[in-house]
PDB file of C-alpha atoms in Angstrom:
ATOM      1  CA  MET A   1     -24.228 -60.864  14.944  1.00  0.00           C
ATOM      2  CA  THR A   2     -21.587 -57.943  16.706  1.00  0.00           C
ATOM      3  CA  THR A   3     -19.379 -56.898  14.000  1.00  0.00           C
ATOM      4  CA  ARG A   4     -16.106 -55.576  16.524  1.00  0.00           C
ATOM      5  CA  ALA A   5     -13.577 -52.909  15.445  1.00  0.00           C
ATOM      6  CA  ARG A   6     -10.313 -53.873  14.540  1.00  0.00           C
ATOM      7  CA  LYS A   7      -8.002 -52.808  17.551  1.00  0.00           C
ATOM      8  CA  ARG A   8      -5.767 -50.003  16.052  1.00  0.00           C
ATOM      9  CA  THR A   9      -1.673 -51.454  15.958  1.00  0.00           C
ATOM     10  CA  PRO A  10       1.066 -48.989  16.501  1.00  0.00           C
ATOM     11  CA  ALA A  11       1.403 -49.163  12.701  1.00  0.00           C
ATOM     12  CA  ASP A  12      -1.749 -47.622  12.163  1.00  0.00           C
ATOM     13  CA  LEU A  13      -1.446 -44.749  14.896  1.00  0.00           C
ATOM     14  CA  ALA A  14       2.041 -43.526  13.493  1.00  0.00           C
ATOM     15  CA  ALA A  15       0.353 -43.629   9.617  1.00  0.00           C
ATOM     16  CA  THR A  16      -2.678 -41.103  11.077  1.00  0.00           C
ATOM     17  CA  ALA A  17      -0.249 -39.313  12.878  1.00  0.00           C
ATOM     18  CA  ALA A  18       1.808 -38.510   9.776  1.00  0.00           C
ATOM     19  CA  ALA A  19      -1.349 -38.395   7.469  1.00  0.00           C
ATOM     20  CA  LEU A  20      -2.261 -35.271   9.962  1.00  0.00           C
ATOM     21  CA  ALA A  21       1.482 -33.569   9.900  1.00  0.00           C
ATOM     22  CA  ALA A  22       0.904 -33.501   5.919  1.00  0.00           C
ATOM     23  CA  ALA A  23      -1.788 -31.742   6.187  1.00  0.00           C
ATOM     24  CA  ALA A  24      -0.760 -29.387   8.784  1.00  0.00           C
ATOM     25  CA  ALA A  25       2.544 -28.357   7.401  1.00  0.00           C
ATOM     26  CA  TRP A  26       0.488 -27.993   3.421  1.00  0.00           C
ATOM     27  CA  THR A  27      -1.698 -25.772   5.511  1.00  0.00           C
ATOM     28  CA  LEU A  28       1.122 -23.649   6.474  1.00  0.00           C
ATOM     29  CA  LEU A  29       3.369 -23.717   2.619  1.00  0.00           C
ATOM     30  CA  SER A  30       0.416 -23.742   0.268  1.00  0.00           C
ATOM     31  CA  PRO A  31      -0.835 -20.359  -2.313  1.00  0.00           C
ATOM     32  CA  ALA A  32      -4.319 -20.337  -0.213  1.00  0.00           C
ATOM     33  CA  ALA A  33      -2.902 -20.294   3.179  1.00  0.00           C
ATOM     34  CA  ALA A  34      -0.181 -17.436   2.477  1.00  0.00           C
ATOM     35  CA  GLN A  35      -2.491 -15.522   0.731  1.00  0.00           C
ATOM     36  CA  ALA A  36      -4.890 -15.332   3.866  1.00  0.00           C
ATOM     37  CA  ALA A  37      -2.345 -14.177   5.519  1.00  0.00           C
ATOM     38  CA  GLY A  38      -2.016 -10.987   3.393  1.00  0.00           C
ATOM     39  CA  ILE A  39      -1.854 -10.518  -0.335  1.00  0.00           C
ATOM     40  CA  TRP A  40       1.354  -9.133  -1.345  1.00  0.00           C
ATOM     41  CA  ASP A  41       4.756  -8.997   1.127  1.00  0.00           C
ATOM     42  CA  GLY A  42       6.574  -5.666  -0.669  1.00  0.00           C
ATOM     43  CA  ASP A  43       9.524  -5.851   1.892  1.00  0.00           C
ATOM     44  CA  ALA A  44      12.662  -4.306   0.084  1.00  0.00           C
ATOM     45  CA  SER A  45      15.114  -7.303   0.986  1.00  0.00           C
ATOM     46  CA  LYS A  46      13.231  -8.740  -2.647  1.00  0.00           C
ATOM     47  CA  GLY A  47      14.462  -5.908  -4.432  1.00  0.00           C
ATOM     48  CA  THR A  48      12.614  -3.592  -7.250  1.00  0.00           C
ATOM     49  CA  GLY A  49      11.061  -6.207  -8.062  1.00  0.00           C
ATOM     50  CA  VAL A  50       8.309  -6.507  -6.166  1.00  0.00           C
ATOM     51  CA  PHE A  51       6.958  -3.152  -8.263  1.00  0.00           C
ATOM     52  CA  GLY A  52       5.057  -3.452 -11.588  1.00  0.00           C
ATOM     53  CA  SER A  53       7.395  -0.801 -12.495  1.00  0.00           C
ATOM     54  CA  VAL A  54      10.033   1.988 -11.605  1.00  0.00           C
ATOM     55  CA  GLU A  55       9.091   5.650 -12.889  1.00  0.00           C
ATOM     56  CA  CYS A  56      12.819   7.172 -11.909  1.00  0.00           C
ATOM     57  CA  PRO A  57      15.024   8.091 -14.728  1.00  0.00           C
ATOM     58  CA  ALA A  58      18.367   9.202 -14.112  1.00  0.00           C
ATOM     59  CA  PRO A  59      20.119  10.569 -12.119  1.00  0.00           C
ATOM     60  CA  GLY A  60      17.545   9.826 -10.016  1.00  0.00           C
ATOM     61  CA  SER A  61      17.171   6.320  -8.053  1.00  0.00           C
ATOM     62  CA  LEU A  62      15.034   3.867  -6.854  1.00  0.00           C
ATOM     63  CA  ILE A  63      17.556   1.492  -5.078  1.00  0.00           C
ATOM     64  CA  THR A  64      17.486  -0.936  -1.896  1.00  0.00           C
ATOM     65  CA  ALA A  65      19.567   0.570   0.921  1.00  0.00           C
ATOM     66  CA  ALA A  66      20.464  -0.245   4.946  1.00  0.00           C
ATOM     67  CA  GLY A  67      17.933   1.290   7.125  1.00  0.00           C
ATOM     68  CA  ASP A  68      19.007   2.591  11.181  1.00  0.00           C
ATOM     69  CA  SER A  69      18.874   0.051  13.873  1.00  0.00           C
ATOM     70  CA  ALA A  70      14.787  -0.361  13.664  1.00  0.00           C
ATOM     71  CA  HIS A  71      14.530  -0.388  10.136  1.00  0.00           C
ATOM     72  CA  GLY A  72      16.577  -3.001   7.863  1.00  0.00           C
ATOM     73  CA  THR A  73      16.536  -2.786   4.551  1.00  0.00           C
ATOM     74  CA  ILE A  74      14.644  -0.118   2.887  1.00  0.00           C
ATOM     75  CA  PHE A  75      13.454   1.173   0.117  1.00  0.00           C
ATOM     76  CA  ARG A  76      15.263   4.464  -1.085  1.00  0.00           C
ATOM     77  CA  TYR A  77      13.407   6.739  -3.652  1.00  0.00           C
ATOM     78  CA  THR A  78      16.222   9.869  -4.715  1.00  0.00           C
ATOM     79  CA  LYS A  79      14.736  12.885  -6.740  1.00  0.00           C
ATOM     80  CA  PRO A  80      17.386  14.897  -7.166  1.00  0.00           C
ATOM     81  CA  GLY A  81      16.909  18.913  -8.348  1.00  0.00           C
ATOM     82  CA  GLY A  82      15.171  19.435 -11.029  1.00  0.00           C
ATOM     83  CA  ASP A  83      13.880  16.396 -11.521  1.00  0.00           C
ATOM     84  CA  ILE A  84      10.010  16.081 -10.655  1.00  0.00           C
ATOM     85  CA  ARG A  85       9.341  12.396  -9.973  1.00  0.00           C
ATOM     86  CA  CYS A  86      11.158   9.259  -7.969  1.00  0.00           C
ATOM     87  CA  GLU A  87       8.511   6.363  -8.236  1.00  0.00           C
ATOM     88  CA  SER A  88       7.363   3.297  -8.099  1.00  0.00           C
ATOM     89  CA  ARG A  89       3.789   2.159 -10.039  1.00  0.00           C
ATOM     90  CA  GLY A  90       1.969  -0.891  -8.700  1.00  0.00           C
ATOM     91  CA  ILE A  91       3.078  -4.243  -7.354  1.00  0.00           C
ATOM     92  CA  SER A  92       3.780  -7.678  -8.307  1.00  0.00           C
ATOM     93  CA  VAL A  93       2.956 -10.285  -6.120  1.00  0.00           C
ATOM     94  CA  ASN A  94       5.336 -13.591  -5.887  1.00  0.00           C
ATOM     95  CA  GLY A  95       7.755 -12.411  -8.294  1.00  0.00           C
ATOM     96  CA  SER A  96       5.299 -12.496 -10.693  1.00  0.00           C
ATOM     97  CA  SER A  97       3.260 -10.520 -13.631  1.00  0.00           C
ATOM     98  CA  ARG A  98       1.757  -6.993 -12.638  1.00  0.00           C
ATOM     99  CA  HIS A  99      -1.113  -7.960 -10.237  1.00  0.00           C
ATOM    100  CA  ALA A 100      -4.486  -6.369 -11.240  1.00  0.00           C
ATOM    101  CA  PHE A 101      -6.674  -4.610  -8.827  1.00  0.00           C
ATOM    102  CA  SER A 102     -10.256  -5.098  -9.040  1.00  0.00           C
ATOM    103  CA  ASP A 103     -13.614  -2.700  -8.433  1.00  0.00           C
ATOM    104  CA  ASP A 104     -16.031  -3.767  -5.538  1.00  0.00           C
ATOM    105  CA  SER A 105     -12.617  -5.119  -3.784  1.00  0.00           C
ATOM    106  CA  THR A 106     -11.154  -4.162  -0.459  1.00  0.00           C
ATOM    107  CA  TYR A 107      -7.582  -3.219  -0.164  1.00  0.00           C
ATOM    108  CA  TYR A 108      -5.454  -2.301   3.121  1.00  0.00           C
ATOM    109  CA  LEU A 109      -1.866  -0.959   2.037  1.00  0.00           C
ATOM    110  CA  GLY A 110       0.753  -0.555   4.589  1.00  0.00           C
ATOM    111  CA  TRP A 111       4.147   1.226   4.915  1.00  0.00           C
ATOM    112  CA  GLU A 112       6.721   3.239   7.304  1.00  0.00           C
ATOM    113  CA  SER A 113       8.305   6.421   5.839  1.00  0.00           C
ATOM    114  CA  GLN A 114      10.893   8.644   6.198  1.00  0.00           C
ATOM    115  CA  LEU A 115      11.124  11.852   4.675  1.00  0.00           C
ATOM    116  CA  SER A 116      15.079  13.502   4.231  1.00  0.00           C
ATOM    117  CA  SER A 117      13.004  17.357   3.609  1.00  0.00           C
ATOM    118  CA  LEU A 118       9.482  19.147   3.365  1.00  0.00           C
ATOM    119  CA  SER A 119      10.294  21.491   1.975  1.00  0.00           C
ATOM    120  CA  GLY A 120       8.136  22.574  -1.081  1.00  0.00           C
ATOM    121  CA  ASP A 121       5.112  20.948  -1.958  1.00  0.00           C
ATOM    122  CA  PHE A 122       5.287  17.144  -3.078  1.00  0.00           C
ATOM    123  CA  VAL A 123       3.040  13.470  -3.460  1.00  0.00           C
ATOM    124  CA  VAL A 124       4.335  10.556  -1.574  1.00  0.00           C
ATOM    125  CA  TRP A 125       1.707   8.547  -2.151  1.00  0.00           C
ATOM    126  CA  GLN A 126      -1.188   8.117  -5.554  1.00  0.00           C
ATOM    127  CA  TRP A 127      -4.120   5.299  -6.012  1.00  0.00           C
ATOM    128  CA  LYS A 128      -3.571   6.441  -9.746  1.00  0.00           C
ATOM    129  CA  SER A 129      -5.979   5.659 -12.640  1.00  0.00           C
ATOM    130  CA  TYR A 130      -4.706   3.948 -16.214  1.00  0.00           C
ATOM    131  CA  PRO A 131      -5.633   4.420 -18.871  1.00  0.00           C
ATOM    132  CA  ASN A 132      -8.204   7.245 -19.853  1.00  0.00           C
ATOM    133  CA  ALA A 133      -9.049   7.939 -16.605  1.00  0.00           C
ATOM    134  CA  GLN A 134     -12.068  10.718 -16.183  1.00  0.00           C
ATOM    135  CA  GLN A 135     -10.580  10.490 -12.084  1.00  0.00           C
ATOM    136  CA  ASN A 136      -6.709  10.805 -12.273  1.00  0.00           C
ATOM    137  CA  TYR A 137      -5.989  10.240  -8.527  1.00  0.00           C
ATOM    138  CA  PRO A 138      -9.217   9.788  -6.518  1.00  0.00           C
ATOM    139  CA  LEU A 139      -6.644   9.531  -3.572  1.00  0.00           C
ATOM    140  CA  ILE A 140      -3.128  11.312  -3.190  1.00  0.00           C
ATOM    141  CA  MET A 141      -1.051  12.183  -0.421  1.00  0.00           C
ATOM    142  CA  THR A 142       0.908  15.202  -0.389  1.00  0.00           C
ATOM    143  CA  VAL A 143       3.305  16.826   2.179  1.00  0.00           C
ATOM    144  CA  LYS A 144       3.760  20.437   2.185  1.00  0.00           C
ATOM    145  CA  ASP A 145       4.631  23.007   5.597  1.00  0.00           C
ATOM    146  CA  GLY A 146       5.499  20.676   7.916  1.00  0.00           C
ATOM    147  CA  SER A 147       2.475  18.412   7.003  1.00  0.00           C
ATOM    148  CA  VAL A 148       1.221  15.465   5.141  1.00  0.00           C
ATOM    149  CA  ARG A 149      -2.172  15.196   3.484  1.00  0.00           C
ATOM    150  CA  LEU A 150      -4.756  13.241   2.543  1.00  0.00           C
ATOM    151  CA  PHE A 151      -6.726  13.713  -0.787  1.00  0.00           C
ATOM    152  CA  HIS A 152     -10.029  12.014  -2.616  1.00  0.00           C
ATOM    153  CA  VAL A 153     -10.506  13.825  -6.146  1.00  0.00           C
ATOM    154  CA  THR A 154     -13.008  13.615  -7.765  1.00  0.00           C
ATOM    155  CA  THR A 155     -13.858  13.380 -11.349  1.00  0.00           C
ATOM    156  CA  GLY A 156     -14.170  16.852 -12.117  1.00  0.00           C
ATOM    157  CA  GLY A 157     -11.192  17.894 -10.653  1.00  0.00           C
ATOM    158  CA  ASP A 158     -11.990  18.401  -6.944  1.00  0.00           C
ATOM    159  CA  TRP A 159     -10.090  18.057  -3.860  1.00  0.00           C
ATOM    160  CA  THR A 160     -10.902  17.708  -0.379  1.00  0.00           C
ATOM    161  CA  LEU A 161      -8.597  17.429   2.626  1.00  0.00           C
ATOM    162  CA  LEU A 162      -9.760  14.159   3.787  1.00  0.00           C
ATOM    163  CA  TRP A 163      -7.022  14.661   6.588  1.00  0.00           C
ATOM    164  CA  SER A 164      -3.707  16.068   7.728  1.00  0.00           C
ATOM    165  CA  GLY A 165      -1.337  15.398  10.268  1.00  0.00           C
ATOM    166  CA  PRO A 166       2.403  17.137  11.666  1.00  0.00           C
ATOM    167  CA  VAL A 167       5.880  15.219  10.399  1.00  0.00           C
ATOM    168  CA  ALA A 168       9.078  15.823  10.396  1.00  0.00           C
ATOM    169  CA  ALA A 169      12.405  15.491   8.315  1.00  0.00           C
ATOM    170  CA  GLY A 170      13.878  12.192   9.360  1.00  0.00           C
ATOM    171  CA  GLU A 171      11.202  10.800  10.574  1.00  0.00           C
ATOM    172  CA  TRP A 172       9.669   7.504  10.617  1.00  0.00           C
ATOM    173  CA  ASN A 173       5.951   7.022  10.165  1.00  0.00           C
ATOM    174  CA  ALA A 174       3.352   4.539   9.445  1.00  0.00           C
ATOM    175  CA  PHE A 175       0.711   4.437   7.696  1.00  0.00           C
ATOM    176  CA  ALA A 176      -1.855   2.291   6.414  1.00  0.00           C
ATOM    177  CA  ILE A 177      -4.957   2.679   4.034  1.00  0.00           C
ATOM    178  CA  GLY A 178      -8.069   0.855   3.524  1.00  0.00           C
ATOM    179  CA  ILE A 179     -10.129   1.455   0.104  1.00  0.00           C
ATOM    180  CA  HIS A 180     -12.764  -0.352  -1.116  1.00  0.00           C
ATOM    181  CA  THR A 181     -13.125   0.514  -4.555  1.00  0.00           C
ATOM    182  CA  SER A 182     -16.135   1.319  -6.949  1.00  0.00           C
ATOM    183  CA  GLY A 183     -17.003   3.884  -9.461  1.00  0.00           C
ATOM    184  CA  SER A 184     -19.966   5.162  -7.285  1.00  0.00           C
ATOM    185  CA  ALA A 185     -19.751   7.731  -4.530  1.00  0.00           C
ATOM    186  CA  SER A 186     -21.845   6.099  -2.190  1.00  0.00           C
ATOM    187  CA  SER A 187     -20.361   2.807  -2.634  1.00  0.00           C
ATOM    188  CA  GLY A 188     -17.266   2.959  -2.796  1.00  0.00           C
ATOM    189  CA  TRP A 189     -14.324   4.131   0.799  1.00  0.00           C
ATOM    190  CA  VAL A 190     -11.439   4.958   2.176  1.00  0.00           C
ATOM    191  CA  GLU A 191      -9.808   4.658   5.716  1.00  0.00           C
ATOM    192  CA  LEU A 192      -6.435   5.810   6.988  1.00  0.00           C
ATOM    193  CA  TYR A 193      -4.129   5.094  10.065  1.00  0.00           C
ATOM    194  CA  PHE A 194      -1.459   6.842  11.177  1.00  0.00           C
ATOM    195  CA  ASN A 195       1.055   5.683  13.497  1.00  0.00           C
ATOM    196  CA  GLY A 196      -1.366   2.805  14.325  1.00  0.00           C
ATOM    197  CA  ALA A 197      -4.637   4.999  14.940  1.00  0.00           C
ATOM    198  CA  LYS A 198      -7.566   4.908  13.409  1.00  0.00           C
ATOM    199  CA  GLN A 199      -7.677   8.623  12.377  1.00  0.00           C
ATOM    200  CA  THR A 200     -11.090  10.926  11.844  1.00  0.00           C
ATOM    201  CA  LEU A 201     -11.302  12.323   8.556  1.00  0.00           C
ATOM    202  CA  ALA A 202     -13.221  14.835   6.805  1.00  0.00           C
ATOM    203  CA  ASP A 203     -17.112  14.140   7.173  1.00  0.00           C
ATOM    204  CA  SER A 204     -16.144  13.341  11.116  1.00  0.00           C
ATOM    205  CA  GLY A 205     -16.090   9.745  10.781  1.00  0.00           C
ATOM    206  CA  THR A 206     -13.175   6.712  10.114  1.00  0.00           C
ATOM    207  CA  ARG A 207     -14.937   6.015   7.131  1.00  0.00           C
ATOM    208  CA  TYR A 208     -15.151   8.293   3.841  1.00  0.00           C
ATOM    209  CA  SER A 209     -17.725   7.181   1.335  1.00  0.00           C
ATOM    210  CA  CYS A 210     -16.557   8.996  -2.788  1.00  0.00           C
ATOM    211  CA  ARG A 211     -15.223   6.992  -5.792  1.00  0.00           C
ATOM    212  CA  THR A 212     -12.715   5.440  -5.781  1.00  0.00           C
ATOM    213  CA  TRP A 213     -12.599   3.398  -8.629  1.00  0.00           C
ATOM    214  CA  ASP A 214     -11.728   4.287 -12.904  1.00  0.00           C
ATOM    215  CA  SER A 215     -11.164   2.498 -15.606  1.00  0.00           C
ATOM    216  CA  ALA A 216      -8.215   0.581 -13.714  1.00  0.00           C
ATOM    217  CA  ASN A 217      -5.871   1.792 -10.562  1.00  0.00           C
ATOM    218  CA  GLU A 218      -2.437   1.109  -9.082  1.00  0.00           C
ATOM    219  CA  PRO A 219      -0.833   2.662  -5.677  1.00  0.00           C
ATOM    220  CA  LYS A 220       2.412   4.948  -6.301  1.00  0.00           C
ATOM    221  CA  TRP A 221       4.978   5.258  -3.676  1.00  0.00           C
ATOM    222  CA  GLY A 222       8.041   7.676  -3.809  1.00  0.00           C
ATOM    223  CA  VAL A 223       8.020  11.580  -4.905  1.00  0.00           C
ATOM    224  CA  TYR A 224       6.710  13.614  -7.035  1.00  0.00           C
ATOM    225  CA  ASP A 225       7.116  17.125  -7.321  1.00  0.00           C
ATOM    226  CA  ARG A 226       4.612  18.885  -7.365  1.00  0.00           C
ATOM    227  CA  ASP A 227       6.399  22.498  -7.003  1.00  0.00           C
ATOM    228  CA  ASP A 228       9.268  23.760  -9.115  1.00  0.00           C
ATOM    229  CA  GLY A 229      11.394  20.244  -8.586  1.00  0.00           C
ATOM    230  CA  SER A 230      14.533  22.169  -7.598  1.00  0.00           C
ATOM    231  CA  THR A 231      14.978  20.238  -4.455  1.00  0.00           C
ATOM    232  CA  THR A 232      16.221  17.349  -3.934  1.00  0.00           C
ATOM    233  CA  LEU A 233      14.233  14.617  -2.132  1.00  0.00           C
ATOM    234  CA  ILE A 234      14.469  11.126  -0.484  1.00  0.00           C
ATOM    235  CA  ASN A 235      11.995   9.468   1.183  1.00  0.00           C
ATOM    236  CA  ARG A 236      12.814   5.649   2.494  1.00  0.00           C
ATOM    237  CA  ILE A 237       9.403   3.604   2.406  1.00  0.00           C
ATOM    238  CA  ASP A 238       9.724  -0.292   5.071  1.00  0.00           C
ATOM    239  CA  GLY A 239       7.342  -2.529   5.375  1.00  0.00           C
ATOM    240  CA  LEU A 240       4.962  -2.643   2.314  1.00  0.00           C
ATOM    241  CA  ARG A 241       2.957  -4.638   2.089  1.00  0.00           C
ATOM    242  CA  MET A 242      -0.857  -5.827   1.308  1.00  0.00           C
ATOM    243  CA  GLY A 243      -4.233  -7.140   2.269  1.00  0.00           C
ATOM    244  CA  THR A 244      -7.793  -7.637   2.646  1.00  0.00           C
ATOM    245  CA  SER A 245      -7.782  -6.055   6.262  1.00  0.00           C
ATOM    246  CA  TYR A 246      -6.412  -3.379   8.277  1.00  0.00           C
ATOM    247  CA  ALA A 247      -4.822  -6.554  10.487  1.00  0.00           C
ATOM    248  CA  ASP A 248      -3.096  -7.687   7.525  1.00  0.00           C
ATOM    249  CA  VAL A 249      -0.806  -4.752   7.660  1.00  0.00           C
ATOM    250  CA  SER A 250      -0.205  -3.889  10.426  1.00  0.00           C
TER     251      SER A 250
END
């Protein structure tokens, strides 16, 4: 005996279409789907709550401010003369608790920066170790003599210049740093993109193998004055984001 399939009614078709639409909406709106496009959106319009904490003693300040025609709301880090630091530390994802970075993981951090001055010798970004670190800052970005410089620093405090490039006060530049975390110098690595171009690093390759993980690590942005602290320095930052690939932050 042959069983004939039931003819689908208009009501059946409408129900199927509704179910498909609901599934598509869930995919677009669910946290899992949002995470796939990136781990963290540090847009300044959300305020300083996107950071894990702020280390900027008065009269220094970390505030949101109006940018220019190409940059809307931005973060403005102001380190006054006489102080050495105005930095944010760590990130907070979706306004919840401080994000915990992990060993044996890959992260890409992206941002744009405009500096008010190139005077002195100061830090604009760190991959900082906490607590009880053997390796105080495995990766650190400094500005000196008209150049921005990326260094790797070993547990013994030896600095290796991985890359340097010219910058000018008042101009915007885009950075993206890829990090694979590892306490092993043969397993960890770093990549750098500057204004959208992947950069060649110290070993003549675009991915430098090095130790990138200590007891725990977090990114820091802003200004840390390695000089005498007498210069007022302002670092404007826009487009902060983090993901697991360059495409997430570019």
